[in-house]
Tab-separated table of C-alpha atoms in Angstrom:
chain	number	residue	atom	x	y	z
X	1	UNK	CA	-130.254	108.028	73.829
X	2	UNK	CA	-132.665	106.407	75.870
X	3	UNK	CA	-134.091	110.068	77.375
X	4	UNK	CA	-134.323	111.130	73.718
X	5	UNK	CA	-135.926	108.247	72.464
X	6	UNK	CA	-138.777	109.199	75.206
X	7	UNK	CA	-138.904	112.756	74.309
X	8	UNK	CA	-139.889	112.051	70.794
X	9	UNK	CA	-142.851	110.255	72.176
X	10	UNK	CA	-143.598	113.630	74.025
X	11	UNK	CA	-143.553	116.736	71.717
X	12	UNK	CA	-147.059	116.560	72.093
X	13	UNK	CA	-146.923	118.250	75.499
X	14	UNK	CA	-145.226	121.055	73.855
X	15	UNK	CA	-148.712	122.150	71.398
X	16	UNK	CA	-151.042	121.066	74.617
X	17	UNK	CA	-152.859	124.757	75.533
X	18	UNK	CA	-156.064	124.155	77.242
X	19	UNK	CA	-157.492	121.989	79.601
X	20	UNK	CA	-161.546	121.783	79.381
X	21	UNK	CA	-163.710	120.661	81.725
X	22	UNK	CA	-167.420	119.143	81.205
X	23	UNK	CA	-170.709	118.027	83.028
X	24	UNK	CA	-170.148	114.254	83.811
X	25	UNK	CA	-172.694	112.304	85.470
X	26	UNK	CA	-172.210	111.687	89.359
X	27	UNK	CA	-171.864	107.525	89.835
X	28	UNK	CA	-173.657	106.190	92.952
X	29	UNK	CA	-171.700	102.820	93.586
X	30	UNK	CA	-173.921	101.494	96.075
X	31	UNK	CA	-177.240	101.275	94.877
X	32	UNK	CA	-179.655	103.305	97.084
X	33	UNK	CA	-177.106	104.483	99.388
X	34	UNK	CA	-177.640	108.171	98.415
X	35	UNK	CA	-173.770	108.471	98.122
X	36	UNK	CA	-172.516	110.038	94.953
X	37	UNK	CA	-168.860	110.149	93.108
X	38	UNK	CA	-168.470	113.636	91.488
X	39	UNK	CA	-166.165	113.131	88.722
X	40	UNK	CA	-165.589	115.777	85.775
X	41	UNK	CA	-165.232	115.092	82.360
X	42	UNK	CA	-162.160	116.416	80.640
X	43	UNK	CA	-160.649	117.010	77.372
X	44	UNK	CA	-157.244	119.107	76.034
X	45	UNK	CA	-156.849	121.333	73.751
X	46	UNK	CA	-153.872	121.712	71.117
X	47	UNK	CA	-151.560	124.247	69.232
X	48	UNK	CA	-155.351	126.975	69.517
X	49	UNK	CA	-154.722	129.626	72.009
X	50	UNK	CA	-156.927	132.065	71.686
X	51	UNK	CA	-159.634	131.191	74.623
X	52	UNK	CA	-162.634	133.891	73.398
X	53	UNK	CA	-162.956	132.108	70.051
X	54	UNK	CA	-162.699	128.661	71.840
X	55	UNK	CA	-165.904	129.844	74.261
X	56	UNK	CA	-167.716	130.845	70.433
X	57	UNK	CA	-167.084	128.181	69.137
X	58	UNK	CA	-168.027	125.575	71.908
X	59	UNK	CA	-171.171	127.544	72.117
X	60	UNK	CA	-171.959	127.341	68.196
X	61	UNK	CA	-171.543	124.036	68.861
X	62	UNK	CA	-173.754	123.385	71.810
X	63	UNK	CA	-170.315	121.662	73.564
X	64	UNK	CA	-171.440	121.849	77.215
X	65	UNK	CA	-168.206	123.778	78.433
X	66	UNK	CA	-167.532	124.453	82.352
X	67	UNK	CA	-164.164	125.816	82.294
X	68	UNK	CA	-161.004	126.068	80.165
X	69	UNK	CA	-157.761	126.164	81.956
X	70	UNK	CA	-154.848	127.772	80.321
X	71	UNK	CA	-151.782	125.169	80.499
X	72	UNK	CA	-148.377	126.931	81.694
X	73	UNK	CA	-145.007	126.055	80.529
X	74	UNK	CA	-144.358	124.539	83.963
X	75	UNK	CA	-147.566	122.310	83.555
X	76	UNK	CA	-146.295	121.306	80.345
X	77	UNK	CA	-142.972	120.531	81.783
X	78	UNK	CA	-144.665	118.195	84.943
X	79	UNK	CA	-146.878	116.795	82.514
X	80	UNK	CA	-144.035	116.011	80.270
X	81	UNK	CA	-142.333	114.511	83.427
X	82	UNK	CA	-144.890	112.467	84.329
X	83	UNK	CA	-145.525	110.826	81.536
X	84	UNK	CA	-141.718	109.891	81.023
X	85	UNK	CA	-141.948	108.200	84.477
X	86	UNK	CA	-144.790	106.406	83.317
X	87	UNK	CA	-143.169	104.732	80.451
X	88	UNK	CA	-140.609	104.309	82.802
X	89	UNK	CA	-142.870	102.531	85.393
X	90	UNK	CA	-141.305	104.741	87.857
X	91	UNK	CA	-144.656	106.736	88.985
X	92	UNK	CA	-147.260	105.967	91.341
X	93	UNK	CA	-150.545	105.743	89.460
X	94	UNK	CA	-153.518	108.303	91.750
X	95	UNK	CA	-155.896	106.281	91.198
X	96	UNK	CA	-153.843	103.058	92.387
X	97	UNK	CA	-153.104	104.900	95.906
X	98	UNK	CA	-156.335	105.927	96.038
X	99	UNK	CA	-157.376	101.965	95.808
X	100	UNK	CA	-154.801	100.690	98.414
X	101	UNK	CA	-156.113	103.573	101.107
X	102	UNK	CA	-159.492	102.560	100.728
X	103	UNK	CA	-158.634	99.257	100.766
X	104	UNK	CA	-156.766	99.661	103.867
X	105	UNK	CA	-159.340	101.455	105.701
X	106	UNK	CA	-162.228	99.044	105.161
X	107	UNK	CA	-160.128	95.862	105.062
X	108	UNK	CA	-162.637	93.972	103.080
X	109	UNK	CA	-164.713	96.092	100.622
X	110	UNK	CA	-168.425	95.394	99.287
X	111	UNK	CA	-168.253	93.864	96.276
X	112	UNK	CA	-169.978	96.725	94.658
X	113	UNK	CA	-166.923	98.738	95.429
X	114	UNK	CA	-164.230	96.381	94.492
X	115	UNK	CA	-165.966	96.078	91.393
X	116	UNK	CA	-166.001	99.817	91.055
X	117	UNK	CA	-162.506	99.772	91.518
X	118	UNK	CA	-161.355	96.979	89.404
X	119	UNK	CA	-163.380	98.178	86.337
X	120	UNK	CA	-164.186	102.075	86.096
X	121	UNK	CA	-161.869	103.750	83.645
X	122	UNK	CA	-162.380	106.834	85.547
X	123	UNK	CA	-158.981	107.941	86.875
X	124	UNK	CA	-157.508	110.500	89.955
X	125	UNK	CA	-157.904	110.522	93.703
X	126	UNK	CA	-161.165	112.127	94.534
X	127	UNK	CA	-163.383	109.050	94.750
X	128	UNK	CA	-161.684	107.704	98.112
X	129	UNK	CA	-164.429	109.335	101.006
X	130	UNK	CA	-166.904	108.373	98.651
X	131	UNK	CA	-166.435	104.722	98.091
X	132	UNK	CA	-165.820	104.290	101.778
X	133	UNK	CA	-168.956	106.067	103.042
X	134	UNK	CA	-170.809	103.700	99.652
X	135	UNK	CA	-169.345	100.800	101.516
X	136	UNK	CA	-170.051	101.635	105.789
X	137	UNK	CA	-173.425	102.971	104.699
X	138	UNK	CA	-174.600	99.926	102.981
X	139	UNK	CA	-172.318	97.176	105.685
X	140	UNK	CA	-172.834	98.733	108.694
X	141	UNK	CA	-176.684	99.887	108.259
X	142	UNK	CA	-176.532	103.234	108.573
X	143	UNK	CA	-179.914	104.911	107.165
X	144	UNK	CA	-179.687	107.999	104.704
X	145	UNK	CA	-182.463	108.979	103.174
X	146	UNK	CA	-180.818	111.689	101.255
X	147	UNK	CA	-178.935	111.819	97.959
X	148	UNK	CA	-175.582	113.516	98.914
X	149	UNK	CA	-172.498	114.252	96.460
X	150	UNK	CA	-169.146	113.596	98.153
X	151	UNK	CA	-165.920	114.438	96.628
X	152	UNK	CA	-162.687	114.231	98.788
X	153	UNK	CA	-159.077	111.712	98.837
X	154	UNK	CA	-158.419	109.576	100.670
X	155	UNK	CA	-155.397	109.108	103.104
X	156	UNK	CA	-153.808	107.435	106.257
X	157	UNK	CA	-156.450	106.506	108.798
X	158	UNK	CA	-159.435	107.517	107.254
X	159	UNK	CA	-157.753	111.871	106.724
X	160	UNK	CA	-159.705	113.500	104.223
X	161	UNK	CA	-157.355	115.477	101.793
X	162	UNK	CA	-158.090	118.231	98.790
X	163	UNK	CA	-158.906	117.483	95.684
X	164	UNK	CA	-159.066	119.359	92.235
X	165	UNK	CA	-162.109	120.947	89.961
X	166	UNK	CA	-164.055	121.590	93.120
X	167	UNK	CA	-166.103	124.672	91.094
X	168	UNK	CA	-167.006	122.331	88.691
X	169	UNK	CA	-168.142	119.128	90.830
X	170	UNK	CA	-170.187	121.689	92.983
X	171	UNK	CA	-172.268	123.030	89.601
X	172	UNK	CA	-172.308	119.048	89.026
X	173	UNK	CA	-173.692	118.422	92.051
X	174	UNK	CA	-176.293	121.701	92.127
X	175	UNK	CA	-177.493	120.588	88.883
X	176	UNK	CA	-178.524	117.102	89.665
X	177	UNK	CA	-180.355	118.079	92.214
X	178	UNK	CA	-178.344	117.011	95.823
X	179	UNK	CA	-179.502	118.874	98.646
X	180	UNK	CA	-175.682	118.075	100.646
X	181	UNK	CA	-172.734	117.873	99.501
X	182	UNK	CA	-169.279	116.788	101.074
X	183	UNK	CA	-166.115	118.552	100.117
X	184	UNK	CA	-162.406	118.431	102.073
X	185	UNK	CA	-161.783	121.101	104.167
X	186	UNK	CA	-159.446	122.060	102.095
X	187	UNK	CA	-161.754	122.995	99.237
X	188	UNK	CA	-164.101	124.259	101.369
X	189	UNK	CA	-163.554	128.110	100.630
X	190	UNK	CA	-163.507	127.175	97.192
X	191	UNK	CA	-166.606	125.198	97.161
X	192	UNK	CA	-168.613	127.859	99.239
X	193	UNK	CA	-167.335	130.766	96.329
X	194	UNK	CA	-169.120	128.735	93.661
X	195	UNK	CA	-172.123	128.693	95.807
X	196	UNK	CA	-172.581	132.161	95.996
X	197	UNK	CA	-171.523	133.036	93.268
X	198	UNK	CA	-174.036	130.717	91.333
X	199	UNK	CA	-176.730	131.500	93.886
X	200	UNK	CA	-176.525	127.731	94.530
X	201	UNK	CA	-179.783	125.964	97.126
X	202	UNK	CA	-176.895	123.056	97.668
X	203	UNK	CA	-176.383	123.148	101.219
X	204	UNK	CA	-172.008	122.149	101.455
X	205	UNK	CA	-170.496	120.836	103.739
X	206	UNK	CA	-166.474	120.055	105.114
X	207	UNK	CA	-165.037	117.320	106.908
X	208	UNK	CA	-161.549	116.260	107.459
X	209	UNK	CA	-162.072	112.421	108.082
X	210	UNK	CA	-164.705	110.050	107.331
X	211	UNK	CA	-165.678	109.889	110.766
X	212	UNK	CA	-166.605	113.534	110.159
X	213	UNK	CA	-168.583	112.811	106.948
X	214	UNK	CA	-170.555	109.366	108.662
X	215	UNK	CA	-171.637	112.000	111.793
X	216	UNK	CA	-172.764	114.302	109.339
X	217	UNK	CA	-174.431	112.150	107.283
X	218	UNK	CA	-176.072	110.434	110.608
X	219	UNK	CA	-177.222	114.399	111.722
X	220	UNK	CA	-178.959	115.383	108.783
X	221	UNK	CA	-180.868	112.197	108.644
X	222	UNK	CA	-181.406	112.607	112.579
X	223	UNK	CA	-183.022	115.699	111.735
């Protein structure tokens, strides 16, 4: 009775189509450190499914669309899943792990960035190699002149993990103007496709750890 009582709360899931994805503003924490969050905007869709008149009408509109993704019965059925944890309190929260590693890896964060963390309503994983490069550029003095977008999570000992919407952060990132960008290994392939494809001047980059990403940001600087 209990389950049921939950899945009432989640027929919702069952109409949800499309996910969209928008231009968001990259978020540089640390003031003048050059170091920018790329976060995506997002929005769903539901019970529409055909994806040609969406486009129209977004475009009638002048709705600043990236990407639509079509949702699949087995991303209903996670979504569905997660959510019924949630009420449950039995899942882990991204964007909570993604505060306890970067946490753990700087031991003591700038205030800037535990402020960042304690307040944004932004949610996911993808800030974590950001907000630690924010906070060892600005505490330990390293100079970058540049303004660099860095997307990547966060894990165990400073490891720098994949992340999702990578097309989308890198036309975020070519758009405002960033000469660099940082991406996960992972998503480099991914990254580089946009690139060419959009006949991007963004010159990416991949790194595995945030050792990686400080030596890279110390090189170009070097340079």
């Amino acid at each position: 009775m209990v389950l049921l009582a939950f899945e009432f709360q989640l027929l919702e899931f069952e109409s949800y189509t499309f996910q969209v994805s928008q231009y968001a503003d990259p978020v540089e924490v640390v003031e003048d450190s050059g170091i920018h969050l790329m976060v995506v905007s997002t929005f769903e869709v539901f019970y529409l499914t055909d994806e040609a008149n969406l486009r129209e009408q977004y475009s009638q509109e002048d709705i600043g669309v990236i990407e639509l993704y079509a949702v699949t019965n087995a991303q209903r059925y996670f979504s569905k899943n997660q959510e019924l944890a949630r009420k449950l309190r039995l899942d882990t929260n991204e964007f909570d792990v993604m505060t306890r590693a970067v946490t753990t890896y700087l031991t003591d964060p700038s205030s800037s960035v535990r402020d960042f963390m304690d307040t944004t309503i932004i949610t996911g994983n993808s800030m974590g190699l950001a907000l630690v490069l924010s906070d060892l550029l600005s505490e330990e003095g390293v100079q970058n002149a540049f303004e660099i977008g860095v997307t990547g999570a966060l894990g165990d000992n400073g490891a720098v993990s994949g992340i999702g919407m990578v097309n989308e952060k890198v036309l975020i990132a070519a758009e405002s103007g960033f000469p660099y960008m940082l991406v996960p290994t992972e998503n480099f392939e991914e990254a580089m496709a946009t690139k060419e494809r959009e006949d991007l001047a963004i010159e990416i980059h991949a790194v595995e750890s945030v050792e990686e990403a400080v030596a890279y940001i110390e090189s170009i600087n070097q340079k």
